[in-house]
Coordinates of C-alpha atoms and ligand atoms in Angstrom, one line a residue:
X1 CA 0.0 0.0 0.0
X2 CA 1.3 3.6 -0.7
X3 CA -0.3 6.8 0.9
X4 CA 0.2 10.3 -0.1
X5 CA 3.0 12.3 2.4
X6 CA 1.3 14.3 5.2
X7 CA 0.5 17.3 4.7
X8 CA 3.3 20.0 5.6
X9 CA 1.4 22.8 7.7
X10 CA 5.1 24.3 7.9
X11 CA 5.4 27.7 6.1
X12 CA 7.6 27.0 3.1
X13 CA 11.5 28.2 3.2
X14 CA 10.8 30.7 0.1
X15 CA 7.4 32.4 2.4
X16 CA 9.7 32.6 5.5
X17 CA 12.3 34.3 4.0
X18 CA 9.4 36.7 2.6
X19 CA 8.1 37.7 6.0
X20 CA 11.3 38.2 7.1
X21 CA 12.6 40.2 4.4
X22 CA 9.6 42.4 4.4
X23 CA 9.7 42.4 8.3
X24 CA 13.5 43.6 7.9
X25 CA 12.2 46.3 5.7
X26 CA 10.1 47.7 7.7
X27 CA 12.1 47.8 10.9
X28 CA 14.5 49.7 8.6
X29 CA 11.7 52.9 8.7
X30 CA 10.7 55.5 10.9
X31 CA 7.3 55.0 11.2
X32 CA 7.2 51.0 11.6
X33 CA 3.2 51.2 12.5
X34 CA 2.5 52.4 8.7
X35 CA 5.0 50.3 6.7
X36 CA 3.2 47.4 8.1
X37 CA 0.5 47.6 7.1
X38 CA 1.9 48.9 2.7
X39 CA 2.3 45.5 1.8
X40 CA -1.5 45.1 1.9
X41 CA -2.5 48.2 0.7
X42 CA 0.4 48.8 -1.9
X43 CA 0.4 45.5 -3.1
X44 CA -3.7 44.8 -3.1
X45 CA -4.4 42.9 -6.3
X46 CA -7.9 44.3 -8.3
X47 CA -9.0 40.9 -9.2
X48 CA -9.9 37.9 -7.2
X49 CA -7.7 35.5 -9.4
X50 CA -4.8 37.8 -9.3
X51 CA -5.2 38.0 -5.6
X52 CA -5.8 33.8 -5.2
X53 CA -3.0 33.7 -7.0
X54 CA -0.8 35.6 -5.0
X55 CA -2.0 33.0 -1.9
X56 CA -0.9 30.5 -3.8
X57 CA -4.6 29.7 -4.9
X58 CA -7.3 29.7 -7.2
X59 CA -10.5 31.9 -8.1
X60 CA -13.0 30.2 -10.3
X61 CA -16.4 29.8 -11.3
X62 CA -19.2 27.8 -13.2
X63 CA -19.5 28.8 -16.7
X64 CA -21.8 28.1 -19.0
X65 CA -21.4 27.8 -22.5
X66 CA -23.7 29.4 -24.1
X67 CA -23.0 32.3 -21.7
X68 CA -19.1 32.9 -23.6
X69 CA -20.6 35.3 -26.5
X70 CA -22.6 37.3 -23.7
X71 CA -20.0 40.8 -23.5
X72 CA -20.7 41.6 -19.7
X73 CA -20.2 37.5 -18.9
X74 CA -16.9 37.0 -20.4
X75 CA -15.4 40.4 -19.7
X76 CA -16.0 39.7 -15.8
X77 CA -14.9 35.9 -16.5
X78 CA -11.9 37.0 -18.4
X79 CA -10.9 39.5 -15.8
X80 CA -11.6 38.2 -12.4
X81 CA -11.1 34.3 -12.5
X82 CA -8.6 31.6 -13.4
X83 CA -10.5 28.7 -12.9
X84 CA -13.6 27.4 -14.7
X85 CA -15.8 24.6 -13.9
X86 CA -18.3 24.0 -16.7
X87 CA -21.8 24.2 -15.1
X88 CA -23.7 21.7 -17.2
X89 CA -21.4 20.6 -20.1
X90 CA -19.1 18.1 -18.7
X91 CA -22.4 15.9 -17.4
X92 CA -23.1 12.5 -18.4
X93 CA -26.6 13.8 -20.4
X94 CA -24.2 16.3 -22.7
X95 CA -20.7 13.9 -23.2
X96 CA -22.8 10.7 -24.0
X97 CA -26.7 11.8 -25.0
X98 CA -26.6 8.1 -26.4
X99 CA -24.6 4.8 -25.7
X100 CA -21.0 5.4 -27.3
X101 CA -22.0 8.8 -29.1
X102 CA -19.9 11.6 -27.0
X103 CA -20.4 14.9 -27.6
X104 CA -18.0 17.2 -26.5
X105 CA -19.2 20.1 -28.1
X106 CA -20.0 22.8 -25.5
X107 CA -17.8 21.3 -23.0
X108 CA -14.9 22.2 -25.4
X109 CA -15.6 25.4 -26.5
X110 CA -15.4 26.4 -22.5
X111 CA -12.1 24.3 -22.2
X112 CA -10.7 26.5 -25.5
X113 CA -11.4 29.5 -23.4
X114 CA -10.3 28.6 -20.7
X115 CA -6.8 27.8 -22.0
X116 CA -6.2 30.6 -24.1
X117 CA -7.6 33.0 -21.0
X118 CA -5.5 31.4 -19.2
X119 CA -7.1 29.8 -16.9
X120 CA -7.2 25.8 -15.7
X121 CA -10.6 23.4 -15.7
X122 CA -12.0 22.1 -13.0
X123 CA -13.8 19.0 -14.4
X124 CA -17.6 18.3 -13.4
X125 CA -18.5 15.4 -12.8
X126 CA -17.6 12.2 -14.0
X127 CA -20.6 9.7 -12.3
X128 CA -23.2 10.9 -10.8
X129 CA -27.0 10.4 -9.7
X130 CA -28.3 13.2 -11.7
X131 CA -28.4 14.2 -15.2
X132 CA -28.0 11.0 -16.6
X133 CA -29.2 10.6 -20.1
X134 CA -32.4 8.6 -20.5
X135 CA -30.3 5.6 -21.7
X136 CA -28.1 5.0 -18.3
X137 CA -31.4 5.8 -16.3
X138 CA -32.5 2.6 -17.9
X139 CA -30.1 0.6 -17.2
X140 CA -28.7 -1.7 -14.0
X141 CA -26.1 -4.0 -13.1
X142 CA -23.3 -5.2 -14.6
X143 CA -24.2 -2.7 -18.4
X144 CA -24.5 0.1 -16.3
X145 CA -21.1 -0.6 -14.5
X146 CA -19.7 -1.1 -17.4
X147 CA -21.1 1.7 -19.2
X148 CA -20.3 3.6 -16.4
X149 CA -16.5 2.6 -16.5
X150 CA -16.4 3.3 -20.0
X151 CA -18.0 6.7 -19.7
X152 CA -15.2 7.7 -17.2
X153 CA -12.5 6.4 -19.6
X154 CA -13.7 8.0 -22.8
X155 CA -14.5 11.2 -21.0
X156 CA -11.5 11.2 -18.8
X157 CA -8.8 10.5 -22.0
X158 CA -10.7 13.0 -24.2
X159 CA -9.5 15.3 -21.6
X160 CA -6.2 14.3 -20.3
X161 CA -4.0 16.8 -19.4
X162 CA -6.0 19.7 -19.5
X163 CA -7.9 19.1 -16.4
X164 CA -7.0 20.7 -13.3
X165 CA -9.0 17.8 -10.5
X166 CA -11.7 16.0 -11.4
X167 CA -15.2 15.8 -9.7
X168 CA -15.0 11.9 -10.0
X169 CA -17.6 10.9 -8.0
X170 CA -20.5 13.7 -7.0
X171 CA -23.4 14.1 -4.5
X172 CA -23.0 9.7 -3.4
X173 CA -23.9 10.2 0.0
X174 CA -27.7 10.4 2.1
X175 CA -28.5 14.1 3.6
X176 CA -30.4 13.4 7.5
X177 CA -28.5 11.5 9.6
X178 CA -27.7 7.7 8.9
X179 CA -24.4 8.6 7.4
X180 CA -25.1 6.0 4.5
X181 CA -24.8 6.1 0.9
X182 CA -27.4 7.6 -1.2
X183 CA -30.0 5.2 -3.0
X184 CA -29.4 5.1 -7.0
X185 CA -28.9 3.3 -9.9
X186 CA -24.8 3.0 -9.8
X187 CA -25.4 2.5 -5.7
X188 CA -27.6 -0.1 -6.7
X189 CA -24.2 -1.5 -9.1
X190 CA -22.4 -2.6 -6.0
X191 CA -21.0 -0.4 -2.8
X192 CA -17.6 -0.6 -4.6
X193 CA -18.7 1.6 -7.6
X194 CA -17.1 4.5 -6.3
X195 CA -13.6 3.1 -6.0
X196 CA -13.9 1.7 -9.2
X197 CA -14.3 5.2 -10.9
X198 CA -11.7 6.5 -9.0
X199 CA -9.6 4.1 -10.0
X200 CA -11.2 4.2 -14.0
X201 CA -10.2 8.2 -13.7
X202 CA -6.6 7.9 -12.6
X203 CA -5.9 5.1 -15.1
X204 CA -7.0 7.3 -17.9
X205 CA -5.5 10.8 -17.0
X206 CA -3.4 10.3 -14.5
X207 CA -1.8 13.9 -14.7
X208 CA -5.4 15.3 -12.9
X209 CA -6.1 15.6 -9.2
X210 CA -9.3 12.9 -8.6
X211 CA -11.7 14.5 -5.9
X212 CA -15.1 13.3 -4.6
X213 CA -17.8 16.2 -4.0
X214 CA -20.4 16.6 -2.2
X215 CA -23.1 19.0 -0.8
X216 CA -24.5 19.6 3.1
X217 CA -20.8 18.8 3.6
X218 CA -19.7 21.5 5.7
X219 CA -20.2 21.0 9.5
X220 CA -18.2 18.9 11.0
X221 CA -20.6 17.5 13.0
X222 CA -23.6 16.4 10.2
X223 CA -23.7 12.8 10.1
X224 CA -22.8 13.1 6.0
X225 CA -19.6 15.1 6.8
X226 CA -18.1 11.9 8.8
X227 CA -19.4 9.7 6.6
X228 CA -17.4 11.3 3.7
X229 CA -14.7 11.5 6.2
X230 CA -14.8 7.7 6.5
X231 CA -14.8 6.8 3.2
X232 CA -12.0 9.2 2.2
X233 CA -10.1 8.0 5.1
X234 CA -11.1 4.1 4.1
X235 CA -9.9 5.2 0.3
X236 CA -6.4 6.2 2.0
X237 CA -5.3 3.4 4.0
X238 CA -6.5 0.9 1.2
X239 CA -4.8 3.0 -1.4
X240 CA -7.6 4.2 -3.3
X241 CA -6.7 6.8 -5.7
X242 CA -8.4 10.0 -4.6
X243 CA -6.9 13.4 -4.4
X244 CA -9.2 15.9 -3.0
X245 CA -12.5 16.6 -1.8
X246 CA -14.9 18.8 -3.2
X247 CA -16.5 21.4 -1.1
X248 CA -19.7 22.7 -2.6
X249 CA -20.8 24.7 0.1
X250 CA -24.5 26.2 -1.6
X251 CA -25.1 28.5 2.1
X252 CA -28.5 29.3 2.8
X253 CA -30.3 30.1 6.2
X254 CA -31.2 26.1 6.1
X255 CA -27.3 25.3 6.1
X256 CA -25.8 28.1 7.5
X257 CA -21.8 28.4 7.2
X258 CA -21.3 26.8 10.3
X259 CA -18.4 27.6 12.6
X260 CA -16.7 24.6 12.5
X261 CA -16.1 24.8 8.7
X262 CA -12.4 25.4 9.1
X263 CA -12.3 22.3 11.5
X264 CA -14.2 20.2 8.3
X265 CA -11.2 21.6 5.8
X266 CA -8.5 21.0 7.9
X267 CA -9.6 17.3 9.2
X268 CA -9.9 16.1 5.5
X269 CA -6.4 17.6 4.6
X270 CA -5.2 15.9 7.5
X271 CA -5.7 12.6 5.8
X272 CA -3.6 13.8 3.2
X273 CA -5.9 14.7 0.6
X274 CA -6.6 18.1 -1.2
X275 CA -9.7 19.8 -0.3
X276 CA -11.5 23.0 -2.6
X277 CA -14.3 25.0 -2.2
X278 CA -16.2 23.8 -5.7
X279 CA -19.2 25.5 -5.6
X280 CA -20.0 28.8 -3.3
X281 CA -23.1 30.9 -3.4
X282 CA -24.5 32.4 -0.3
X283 CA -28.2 33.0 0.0
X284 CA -28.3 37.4 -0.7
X285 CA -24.4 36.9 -0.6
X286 CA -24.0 37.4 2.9
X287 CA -20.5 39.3 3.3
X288 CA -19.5 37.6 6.8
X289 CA -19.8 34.2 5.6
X290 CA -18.6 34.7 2.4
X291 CA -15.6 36.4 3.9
X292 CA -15.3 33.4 6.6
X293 CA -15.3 31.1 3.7
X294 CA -12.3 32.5 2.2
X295 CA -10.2 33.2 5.3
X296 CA -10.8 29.6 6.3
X297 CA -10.1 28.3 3.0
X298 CA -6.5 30.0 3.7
X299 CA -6.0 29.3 6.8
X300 CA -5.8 25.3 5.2
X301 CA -2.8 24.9 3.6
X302 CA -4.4 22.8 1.5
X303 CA -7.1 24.5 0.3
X304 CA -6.4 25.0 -3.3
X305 CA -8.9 27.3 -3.9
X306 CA -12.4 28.4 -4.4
X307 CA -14.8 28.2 -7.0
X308 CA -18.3 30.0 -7.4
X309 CA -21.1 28.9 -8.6
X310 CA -21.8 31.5 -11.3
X311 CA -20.7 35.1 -12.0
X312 CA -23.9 36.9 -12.0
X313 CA -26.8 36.7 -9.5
X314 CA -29.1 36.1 -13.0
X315 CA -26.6 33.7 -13.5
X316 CA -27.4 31.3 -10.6
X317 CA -29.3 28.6 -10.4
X318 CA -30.9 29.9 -7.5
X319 CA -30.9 33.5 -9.0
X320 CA -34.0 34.7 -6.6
X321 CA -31.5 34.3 -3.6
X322 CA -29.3 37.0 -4.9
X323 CA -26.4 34.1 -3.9
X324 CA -23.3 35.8 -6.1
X325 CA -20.7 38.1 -5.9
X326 CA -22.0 40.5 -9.2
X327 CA -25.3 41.8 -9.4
X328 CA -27.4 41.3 -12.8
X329 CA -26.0 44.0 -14.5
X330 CA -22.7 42.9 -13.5
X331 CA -21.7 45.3 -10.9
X332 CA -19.5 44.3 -8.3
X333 CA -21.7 44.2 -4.7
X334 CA -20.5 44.1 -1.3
X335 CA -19.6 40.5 -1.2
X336 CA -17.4 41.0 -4.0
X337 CA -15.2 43.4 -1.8
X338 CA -15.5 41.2 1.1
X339 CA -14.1 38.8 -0.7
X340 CA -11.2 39.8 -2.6
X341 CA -10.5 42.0 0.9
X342 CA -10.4 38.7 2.7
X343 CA -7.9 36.9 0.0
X344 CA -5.4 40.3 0.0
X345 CA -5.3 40.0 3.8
X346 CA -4.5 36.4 3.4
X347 CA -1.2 35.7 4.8
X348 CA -0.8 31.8 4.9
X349 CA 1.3 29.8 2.7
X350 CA 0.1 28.4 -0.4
X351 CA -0.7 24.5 -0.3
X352 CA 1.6 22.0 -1.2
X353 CA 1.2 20.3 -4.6
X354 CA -0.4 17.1 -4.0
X355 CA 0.5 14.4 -6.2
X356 CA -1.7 12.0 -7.0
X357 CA -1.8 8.7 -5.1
X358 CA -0.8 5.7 -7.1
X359 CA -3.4 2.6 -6.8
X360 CA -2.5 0.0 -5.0
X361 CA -3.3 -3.6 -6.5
X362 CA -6.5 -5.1 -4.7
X363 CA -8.5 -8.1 -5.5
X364 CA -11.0 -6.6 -6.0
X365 CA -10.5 -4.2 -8.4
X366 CA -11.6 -4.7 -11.8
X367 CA -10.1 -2.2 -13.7
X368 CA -6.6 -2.1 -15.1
X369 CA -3.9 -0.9 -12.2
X370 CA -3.4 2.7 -12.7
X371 CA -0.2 4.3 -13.9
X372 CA 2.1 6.1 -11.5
X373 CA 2.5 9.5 -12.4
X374 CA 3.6 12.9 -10.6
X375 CA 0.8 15.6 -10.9
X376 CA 2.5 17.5 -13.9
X377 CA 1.9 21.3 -12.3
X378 CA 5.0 22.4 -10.0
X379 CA 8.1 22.8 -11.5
X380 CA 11.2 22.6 -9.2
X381 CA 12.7 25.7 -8.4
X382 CA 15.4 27.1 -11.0
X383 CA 17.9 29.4 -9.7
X384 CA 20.1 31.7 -12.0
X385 CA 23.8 31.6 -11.9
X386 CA 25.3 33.7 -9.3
X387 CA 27.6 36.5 -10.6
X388 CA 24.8 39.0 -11.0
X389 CA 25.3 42.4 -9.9
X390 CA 24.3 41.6 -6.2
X391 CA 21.2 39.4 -6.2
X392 CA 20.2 36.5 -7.9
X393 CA 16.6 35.5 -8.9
X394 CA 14.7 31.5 -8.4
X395 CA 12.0 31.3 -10.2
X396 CA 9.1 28.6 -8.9
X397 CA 7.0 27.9 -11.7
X398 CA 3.2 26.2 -11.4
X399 CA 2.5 25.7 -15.2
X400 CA -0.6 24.2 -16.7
X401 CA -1.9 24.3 -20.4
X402 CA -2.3 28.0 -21.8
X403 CA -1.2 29.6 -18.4
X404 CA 1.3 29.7 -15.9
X405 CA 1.9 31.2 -11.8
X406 CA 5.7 31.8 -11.9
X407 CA 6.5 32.7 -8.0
X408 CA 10.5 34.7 -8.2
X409 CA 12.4 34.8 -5.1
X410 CA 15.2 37.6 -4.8
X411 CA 17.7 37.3 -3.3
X412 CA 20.4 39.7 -2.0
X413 CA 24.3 38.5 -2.1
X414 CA 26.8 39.4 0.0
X415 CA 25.7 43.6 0.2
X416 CA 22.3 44.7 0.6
X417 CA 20.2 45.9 -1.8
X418 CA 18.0 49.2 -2.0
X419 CA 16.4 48.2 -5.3
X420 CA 16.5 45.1 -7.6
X421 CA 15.2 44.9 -11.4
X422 CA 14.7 40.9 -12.5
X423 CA 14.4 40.2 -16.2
X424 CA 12.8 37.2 -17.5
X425 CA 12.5 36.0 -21.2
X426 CA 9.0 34.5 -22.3
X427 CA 8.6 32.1 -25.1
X428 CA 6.8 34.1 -28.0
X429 CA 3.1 34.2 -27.8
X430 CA 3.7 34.0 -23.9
X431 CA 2.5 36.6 -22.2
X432 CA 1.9 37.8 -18.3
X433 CA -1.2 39.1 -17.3
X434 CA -1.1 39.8 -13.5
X435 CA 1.9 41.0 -11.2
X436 CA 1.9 41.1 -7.7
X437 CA 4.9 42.7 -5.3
X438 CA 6.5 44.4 -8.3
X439 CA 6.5 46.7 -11.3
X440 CA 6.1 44.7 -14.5
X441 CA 7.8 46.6 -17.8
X442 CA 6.5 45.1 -21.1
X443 CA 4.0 41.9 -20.8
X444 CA 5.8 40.0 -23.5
X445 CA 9.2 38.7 -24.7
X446 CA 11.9 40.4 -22.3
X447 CA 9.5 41.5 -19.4
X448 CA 11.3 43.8 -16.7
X449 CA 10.4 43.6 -12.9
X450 CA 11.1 46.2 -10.6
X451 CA 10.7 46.5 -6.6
X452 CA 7.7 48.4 -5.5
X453 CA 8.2 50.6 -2.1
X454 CA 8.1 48.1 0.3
X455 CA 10.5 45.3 -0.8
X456 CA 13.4 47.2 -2.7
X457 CA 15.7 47.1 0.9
X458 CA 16.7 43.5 1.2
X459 CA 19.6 43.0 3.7
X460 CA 22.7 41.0 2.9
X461 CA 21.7 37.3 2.3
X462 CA 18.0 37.7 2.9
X463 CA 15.1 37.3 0.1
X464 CA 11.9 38.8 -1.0
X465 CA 9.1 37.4 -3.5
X466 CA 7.2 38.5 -6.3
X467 CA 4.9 36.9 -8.7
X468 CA 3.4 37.3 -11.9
X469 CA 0.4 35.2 -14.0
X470 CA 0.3 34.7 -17.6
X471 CA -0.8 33.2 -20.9
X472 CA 0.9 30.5 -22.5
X473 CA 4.1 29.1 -21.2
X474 CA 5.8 30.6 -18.1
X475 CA 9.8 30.9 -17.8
X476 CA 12.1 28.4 -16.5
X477 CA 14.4 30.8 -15.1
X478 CA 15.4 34.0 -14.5
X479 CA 17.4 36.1 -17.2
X480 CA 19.2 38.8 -14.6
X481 CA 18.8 40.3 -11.4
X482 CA 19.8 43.9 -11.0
X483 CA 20.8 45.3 -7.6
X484 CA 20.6 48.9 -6.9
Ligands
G2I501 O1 -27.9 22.1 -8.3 C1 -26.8 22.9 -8.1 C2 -25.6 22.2 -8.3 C3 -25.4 21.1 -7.2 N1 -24.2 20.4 -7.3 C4 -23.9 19.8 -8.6 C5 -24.0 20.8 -9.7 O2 -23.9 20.2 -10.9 C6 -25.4 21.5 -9.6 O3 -25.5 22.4 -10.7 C7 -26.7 22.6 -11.3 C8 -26.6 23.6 -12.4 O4 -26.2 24.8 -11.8 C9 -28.0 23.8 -13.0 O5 -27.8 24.6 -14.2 O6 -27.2 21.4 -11.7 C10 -28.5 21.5 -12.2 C11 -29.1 20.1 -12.6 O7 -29.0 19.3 -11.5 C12 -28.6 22.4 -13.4 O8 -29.9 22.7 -13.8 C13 -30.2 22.2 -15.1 C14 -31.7 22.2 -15.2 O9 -32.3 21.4 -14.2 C15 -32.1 21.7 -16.6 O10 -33.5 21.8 -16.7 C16 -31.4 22.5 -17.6 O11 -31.6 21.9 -18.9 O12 -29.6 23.0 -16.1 C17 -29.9 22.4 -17.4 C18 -29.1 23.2 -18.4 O13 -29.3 24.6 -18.3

């Protein structure tokens, strides 16, 4: 059997070296009580995937297809998020309307945007209860198992490597109290079925993160939160191979965010799986919880990030609860503040990469045994020769197809350094889109980064970080760093 490493809850070397080199910064001024609180304001990214990005995170939403050629939709898509689930297009009812026919249609169109907006795909869902075409409702036993395990190959390979996690398995366990699975047809296949398409998943794209999501998931204490617990935890020890867990997280006055939500994230992660927020929207976007939401999520190191369920409130699915961060018009409301206020006062480090888990042979499996492969996103650091003018520059680079989070650490040599400028080359048609903790010159080819106030003083030996997002492929190191 082979499990997943714990989790490290320890701050990464290259984040503290950043609090210290900031720290060190501002000791270095007269009036300590301001500086320390610049970083927030003079760094505050505009955009909630700029600022996920610069926790180490994610900002997504649901998309729906048909939605893309709507201006006001895809202008707030384009700008604010770097994640997309698709809402309805990835379901069993639109990949496979008939036995063997797939249809990918809709469900591509959003993964071309995606990739050349840069932003990564959240898959949804592989099996599930609901929205099965007419033909699988039909069916039982051993042909629905097996269409089943050939739905999540065909759909699964069509995708491979442009899908960020999976929702493998969705919505499998009972609301109330008895902590059991829920009744359905692919229940009814055998108690083993989700294993199996865990397994099916991993064998055919074995680069994605597998999760299982669920709803009325949230409090720690509902009998369906330790049931989920269980079998995630059963999955582990017998080497099942699941990644993540999927949040939903629909808040309404009938399941309020409770207060123990941070307890629910940080349990699961503690089993050494990944856990994201898949599916937020907050009954008239309540600002408290939506802003409790967030700071929990990074207060988990692994939390990966969070995904809302639609951009605009006439957007939802439950549009007559208000539940989303623009109004219909596509104005930002209060929420929307909250929010991206909560994620630029995030200070945590960003998760660890989890790599998938490898399965391990069991009898009963009846699927082929999955290949072992390292999740494909994190590079390992690069670091430039040394010889530079006083500073050299690491670049950390979390790379996916169409779009890239390159993370630079700076740092100063033997003197200390009152201003830094680190240049980076970008293939052509690469190109970087956000910067955080530094003044980008240029967005393509040779892009110049300079210090902003608060991080040009870097004593003698010390670092500080910066970061920038982009479009196609990210660098793999840097060209120069500059001291001043
Ligand atoms: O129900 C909210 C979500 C709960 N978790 C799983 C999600 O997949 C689910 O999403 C919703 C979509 O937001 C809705 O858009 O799933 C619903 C179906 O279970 C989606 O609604 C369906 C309508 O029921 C159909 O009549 C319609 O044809 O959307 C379809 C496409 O617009």
């Amino acid at each position: 059997m082979k499990t997943a490493s714990a989790p490290d809850r320890r701050p990464p070397r290259s984040w503290r070296n950043r609090r210290t080199a900031v720290l060190a910064g501002a000791a270095g001024t007269l009036v300590a009580g301001l500086v320390l609180t610049m970083p927030n304001t003079a760094s505050a990214a505009t955009t909630l995937g700029a600022s996920a990005a610069e926790q180490g995170r994610y900002f997504g939403t649901a998309v729906a297809a048909y939605k893309l050629s709507d201006n006001t939709y895809s202008t707030i898509l384009n700008r604010e998020f770097n994640m997309v689930t698709p809402e309805n297009e990835m379901k069993w009812d639109a990949t496979e309307p008939s036995q063997g026919q797939f249809s990918y249609g809709s469900a591509d169109q959003i993964v071309n945007h995606a990739q050349s907006h840069g932003m990564r795909v959240r898959g949804h869902a592989l099996a599930w209860h609901s929205q099965q075409p007419g033909w699988v409702q039909s069916l039982s036993g051993t042909a629905l198992r097996n269409a089943m395990i050939n739905h999540v190959t065909q759909v699964a390979t069509h995708y491979k490597g442009k899908i960020y996690a999976w929702d493998v398995v969705n919505e499998a366990f009972a609301d109330g109290s008895s902590g059991a699975r829920r009744d359905s047809n692919l229940q009814r296949t055998g108690n083993d079925w989700i294993e199996v398409a865990f397994r099916t998943a991993r064998a055919a794209d074995p680069g994605a993160k597998l999760c299982y999501n669920d709803y009325n998931t949230d409090d720690w204490n509902q009998a369906k939160t330790q049931a989920v617990y269980r079998m995630v935890q059963d999955f582990k020890s017998r080497g099942v191979p699941i990644d993540c867990v999927g949040f939903q997280s629909h808040l309404n006055s009938g399941s309020p965010y409770p207060s123990n939500y941070r307890t629910t994230l940080s349990s699961f992660a503690a089993l050494g799986v990944d856990v994201q927020i898949t599916e937020l929207d907050i009954e008239q976007a309540n600002s408290t919880w939506y802003r409790n939401v967030v700071t929990d999520c990074l207060a988990v190191a692994r939390c990966n990030g969070i995904t809302v369920w639609g951009i605009r409130d006439s957007d939802s699915w439950r549009a007559s609860q208000n539940p989303l961060l623009f109004d219909g018009n596509g104005n930002k409301k209060a929420a929307y503040d909250a929010v991206l206020a909560a994620l630029n006062s995030g200070s945590t480090p960003p998760p660890t990469t989890a790599a998938p888990t490898t399965a391990a042979p069991t009898t009963a499996a009846p699927t082929t045994a999955a290949p072992t492969t390292a999740a494909p996103t994190t590079a390992p650091p690069t670091t430039t020769p040394p010889g530079n003018a006083g500073c050299t520059g690491t670049v950390t680079l979390n790379q996916w197809p169409g779009g890239f989070v390159a993370t630079v650490r700076v740092t100063a040599g033997s003197s200390a350094l009152s201003g830094w400028t680190v240049t980076v080359s970008l293939p052509s048609g690469s190109a970087v889109t956000n910067t955080w903790n530094a003044q980008a010159s240029g967005s393509s080819g040779s892009v110049g980064f300079t210090n902003v106030s608060y991080n040009g003083s870097v004593a003698a030996g010390q670092s500080t970080e910066f970061g920038f997002q982009g479009t196609g492929t990210g660098p793999g190191s840097v060209q120069s760093c500059t001291a001043r």
